[in-house]
């Protein structure tokens, strides 16, 4: 699928982290013609969040700083497989955000209109239409009755591992060196200029270094002396035993903390809230598992007999306003991409593309101009959820 | 001139004329009682709850006032203590706050405490904030372990704690060898009662 | 998780609400000439260590104490628990 | 042919059960599993495999079962993917095979097996892409329709589930010999012990093997030990309880099956999810046998050797007259011996060249250094073919490739297991946390005497930690056991496929292929081939796959290491994890004090958070909600209306520093609020965004009452406690919530004063004495304690009156009775909303957590002179852009037009795209007072644009209305009415 090269002494660009970073390397090589690129991955390919998520793609964002970016990502998803000739099983079977009160409806309407104005798709469904689409939801006995939903028909799921492998294969064929089991231990910074990295496989020089390491962002950037507006949190995700098809697409439950889809293999893939405390443990605790299952049973009580098969914990780079950063740092030649909270998977193509654009041109991509470091200092937060500087609530 | 806002003065000065209407109390769970085998569930409706906050900076004065007034020391963290005459049960609630529980004898339970303590301590009537459920019987722990995260097998007489059961805030007090008093916010009392009843039904053939 | 409350002993973490870095106690002084920068750093820039972390938890379903919990974010081992008010007083607040 | 021995076994032959499998009736006994009962009835072919739909039968005797999955129960009770080996048989049990099209015997998808050359590992990724549309329209639906194994009924799960909390000094997981003994030692010492085992019969391998302990049979020893454990008050035995997860600080998740809850028979909980809080834990979870790879090694009639022993000894199942045993270790020989003792003809094929010479058992044949290359028989094995071509006719085949300690619980917190060469398996790693220890075969001790001894030693260590007395180490006399093993993973001389992961149909070839394609990490192997990802989680296959993988990479198994073990140990039903929190019990319900009264009036209720509030009160003849709401608004504006507003958060704030405290937590000043007065308070977050708003009433020198919005009551209290304890710990200020303590009613409208005069006791309500924003303690209705606030959300002359909540229902009745002469109406949250929009008050729809005081037009309230939460960061430039959004009012240009909240604003003539988006409509109501629709919304630079006409664009609902920007104060903008 890809080569397993030893690192060269010098690259045009080094990208740390093979999740979004792999996408960045792919677009750097493919779109911007920069092929002397190395992607350094601390573990095995896909060992980070790209391989630990609930595989949902959507562009149902509210704020002008976000929506065009995620819609750009959606369009990249839609052409992805033909682009890199690998079936990532992009499955656009729709995402349904249920609402349960008039204020929620109003907020979703505002969001749906944002999406439509940005050229995305959105449909407001009433209860009757949802009953037809999802007869298995709890309508009769629900604590919080379903009043309607915002539906994005183009939303859906993608086979997450295949995304990693597809980008890796594509990048590898364009000459990018993918170096697994290579942990960055420091930066080579002289006079405010970053000239390379120290790694467990020795020093490697580069003109530009991009960091794209999700939950490890604070750790890695601390090696460059930076403190970030970010906390690392654990998010658990769950999959049930394989079942015959029973869900039409992605469903999210607005009065609880639950979102679910069904994989091509038949497992219900679902999740909920963060565990809520800073953690690098990559595992969570039982109360969150119970909370997620409570939400699931409250909205679709048929799943009581489905068994939870596996759960895992990913490291989330929870930013202070719930939105990402794709920006240069005050250190010349050092670029950063992170703060994806638990929405990073759907952003993979656009995040990679915009990071590549930034690395190649030193200017932000036009869909990512708001994702700046200095937005907190200036009061230009992009706070979709409106919970403020409280990362575990985003 | 309108009168001082202080409720105590209102009562002490009395009222000249009163309205023609009467208000009747109507607590949500009033009168509900039930046996589960030999276990008895009873809604307590005559007991007042008054919170007493300890002024910052005068903790020592308060402590001695308290002892003078009630003939006992302040409850230790996580514990309850009776007044010397056993008319008051004090629950430790937070580092600077206790609850006084006693048989209600008037409209202003906070006055009952105020009369004892004088102006020391900040007092609030909490009676209507809580529903109070008393459980007695041998199978309570077996039932309550279904919803209560506390170790009720090691919850001896004189212990009390606030915790969460079935998403509901609740205070547990061990009142006797086979008895617990439970408090939970009054607006959700119905849900709390159902949670307890269900716990008995799930653990025995009642 | 279980948090060993300094007054009440071990209690399930489900009784608590998490806030974050204990440095949130150390609120800047508005009268400081650099107050704007200090407030920005106070609110937004956090140490986010893999390892020992001092953090604020609120015993909402308990005695309503705010606690400073010293916890390892990699192993979740809890090393120390203090009443946040005592910590704040000791810091001269 | 399989059959039941006429006697023996641990089944209760007095109690026979009739059960149904694939619509046929069969008989079994109490003490059977579904698997043992099916085998005893010679039902070998039970299921189809996931990918290739190959016939499969019972393979194991426990929760590691990869093959024998059934759909258990009927209709809405139906449980998919249930392991027949885990189902305790009961009368009238109904089970069916799953994962076939047409029938189990004639499965149309059996064709997949023939297509297997095209369906190897990772085949999806390389195909089905072209042309682009075909994936979604054709390929994916086809793949999806063949996905999964069992089915959900589609109906709500009718079973009940419960949860609970248990506490102990020592948790012993596993009720085999080491677990039983650990529990006994700990129990005798006085420790509080919980012993949990997933089986319905405690005893572990002693139920399956014929062993002796101290001259007793293993069974007698188990019975005696259990009897003593039961006699100890401090020991709790939990059979049928799988401990599925090890969490932080000694907390374990366990699921107990309740045998008293049979489908549809009673409403007792089917399971109890226990959270077990342990100070120490002893893991005695035993070991799981693994197979060996050879051609067609997945055929029905091929069982793990230990499982065959279980069926033979525990369930008295005779696995035919001629049985072959394929082994690489001594434990397999025990099966051969037990079979031989039952006078079954056993052929032993031992991969080890030098074993078996000294055996005195009367095997039919013993082939040292032998290898099975293939087997014959599709739906049941009928013969085996050895590597040298020799064919042997058999009824069944037992296989043992060695044993893997069940290390799962020791790994859930990311401790890696370590490879042990001697036993050729992973054993628990060092440095287990939170007081965990491992004993018995879970720790790699496979002979009975070591197992027992480790139970005692481990229990003693735990007891010592906790300060309990320890006991002497007794001697155990047991049967002599040898545990020699020579690694042997798969037979190389095969032509047919050799199966490693039986459920996900992964072969030795798939593993090689993954390696060849560059998937060389174990995690890659797992993800690319799906090995170990089925419902059995690869418990019989993972280590064998690793061994093959390491052979390809040239690394040792130790270097190759394992994938990460994560909870749950066995799959756990989602219903069990949810417990009671579903349906109406998903969250508590909070009722307002006047709920009963409102119910009697036929009020329509709405959820606001956990509260149920009256939304409107329809009268007879009103068929549309708007009729009721318009009437309530007009009646209130014309005379008087009453609304239960008890849901607002109420916090008593007392102390000599209370004023100072409030001054620091609210953006506007509070030091000079006089006693008897109320002030509006704007609360910000530290980031300068508006958090909440409400009123603060000063009832006495050191006594304030704060109100919060309904939604934020808990959050504001938390924030205030943070400020009180952490930011300003020296202030003498005390907080207590009184939200539930007071029933509070808004009495609004021109006649509100007249109405209140009828129920207050000797209280001067005149404007002079009790003006707008006054407050007081008082009594009502003959001495009832009350609080009165002259505040107005509706814009009318209005009051809020509060009485202790137990009088709330009566208060509502009284107000209605006393208000009859004024034609008083009760009004609900809808009318409340209409009136606040008419008045231009913002509420939850406007406070999005992104809103600043500037956006709301309240920037002048934010004091620049004092240090209060949020003041500093609210000054940031981005929050104060001159053309920033402002809250203003909107009316339709054509008054007959309506619009909706959520519409966006675009300047007239501009294209309706995101770049031209200038804001959005936050709240909309039909104003019965004005006779047309009105709205509040945020629009750029709105305060300077009154009179301008913009588009309210709502493509979501196909609506596009021209609206005029106006003041948000639609009604009585001067506020004369509320001050009157």
mmCIF file of C-alpha atoms in Angstrom, chain A residues 240-247 262-268 302 305-307, chain D residues 47-51 53 66-73 75 78-83 96-100 144-154 503-504 534-535:
data_model
loop_
_atom_site.group_PDB
_atom_site.id
_atom_site.type_symbol
_atom_site.label_atom_id
_atom_site.label_comp_id
_atom_site.label_asym_id
_atom_site.label_seq_id
_atom_site.Cartn_x
_atom_site.Cartn_y
_atom_site.Cartn_z
ATOM 1 C CA UNK A 240 -22.600 -2.639 18.764
ATOM 2 C CA UNK A 241 -22.605 -6.165 17.443
ATOM 3 C CA UNK A 242 -23.429 -6.515 13.779
ATOM 4 C CA UNK A 243 -27.132 -6.215 12.996
ATOM 5 C CA UNK A 244 -29.210 -6.365 9.868
ATOM 6 C CA UNK A 245 -29.759 -2.830 8.521
ATOM 7 C CA UNK A 246 -32.120 -0.875 10.765
ATOM 8 C CA UNK A 247 -31.103 2.792 10.593
ATOM 9 C CA UNK A 262 -24.961 1.995 11.220
ATOM 10 C CA UNK A 263 -21.813 0.811 9.523
ATOM 11 C CA UNK A 264 -21.701 -1.162 6.306
ATOM 12 C CA UNK A 265 -20.904 -4.200 8.440
ATOM 13 C CA UNK A 266 -24.054 -3.692 10.479
ATOM 14 C CA UNK A 267 -22.686 -2.368 13.763
ATOM 15 C CA UNK A 268 -24.397 0.598 15.365
ATOM 16 C CA UNK A 302 -35.556 -0.839 19.985
ATOM 17 C CA UNK A 305 -31.374 -5.736 22.719
ATOM 18 C CA UNK A 306 -28.392 -4.633 20.673
ATOM 19 C CA UNK A 307 -25.211 -5.332 22.545
ATOM 20 C CA UNK D 47 -25.529 -20.968 12.244
ATOM 21 C CA UNK D 48 -24.068 -19.375 9.134
ATOM 22 C CA UNK D 49 -20.856 -17.405 9.306
ATOM 23 C CA UNK D 50 -20.757 -13.661 8.726
ATOM 24 C CA UNK D 51 -19.076 -13.221 5.390
ATOM 25 C CA UNK D 53 -22.244 -18.002 5.083
ATOM 26 C CA UNK D 66 -17.645 -17.455 17.698
ATOM 27 C CA UNK D 67 -20.132 -19.665 15.862
ATOM 28 C CA UNK D 68 -23.289 -20.678 17.617
ATOM 29 C CA UNK D 69 -25.114 -17.362 17.561
ATOM 30 C CA UNK D 70 -28.879 -17.445 17.579
ATOM 31 C CA UNK D 71 -31.805 -15.101 17.587
ATOM 32 C CA UNK D 72 -33.344 -15.761 21.006
ATOM 33 C CA UNK D 73 -36.982 -15.149 21.825
ATOM 34 C CA UNK D 75 -41.191 -10.655 18.434
ATOM 35 C CA UNK D 78 -36.133 -11.138 20.294
ATOM 36 C CA UNK D 79 -32.394 -10.884 21.038
ATOM 37 C CA UNK D 80 -29.988 -11.053 18.128
ATOM 38 C CA UNK D 81 -26.518 -12.616 18.172
ATOM 39 C CA UNK D 82 -27.045 -14.525 21.394
ATOM 40 C CA UNK D 83 -24.430 -17.152 22.141
ATOM 41 C CA UNK D 96 -33.665 -19.459 15.658
ATOM 42 C CA UNK D 97 -30.614 -19.447 13.461
ATOM 43 C CA UNK D 98 -29.674 -16.177 11.847
ATOM 44 C CA UNK D 99 -27.738 -14.738 8.934
ATOM 45 C CA UNK D 100 -29.195 -16.716 6.091
ATOM 46 C CA UNK D 144 -25.584 -3.296 3.414
ATOM 47 C CA UNK D 145 -28.344 -5.788 2.858
ATOM 48 C CA UNK D 146 -25.954 -8.596 3.618
ATOM 49 C CA UNK D 147 -24.475 -6.815 6.630
ATOM 50 C CA UNK D 148 -24.835 -7.887 10.191
ATOM 51 C CA UNK D 149 -25.938 -11.139 11.711
ATOM 52 C CA UNK D 150 -29.082 -10.952 13.798
ATOM 53 C CA UNK D 151 -32.002 -8.568 13.624
ATOM 54 C CA UNK D 152 -33.508 -5.997 15.914
ATOM 55 C CA UNK D 153 -37.252 -6.350 16.189
ATOM 56 C CA UNK D 154 -37.829 -2.677 15.410
ATOM 57 C CA UNK D 503 -16.997 -15.480 13.086
ATOM 58 C CA UNK D 504 -15.527 -12.871 10.788
ATOM 59 C CA UNK D 534 -16.749 -9.877 15.729
ATOM 60 C CA UNK D 535 -19.035 -10.449 18.695
#
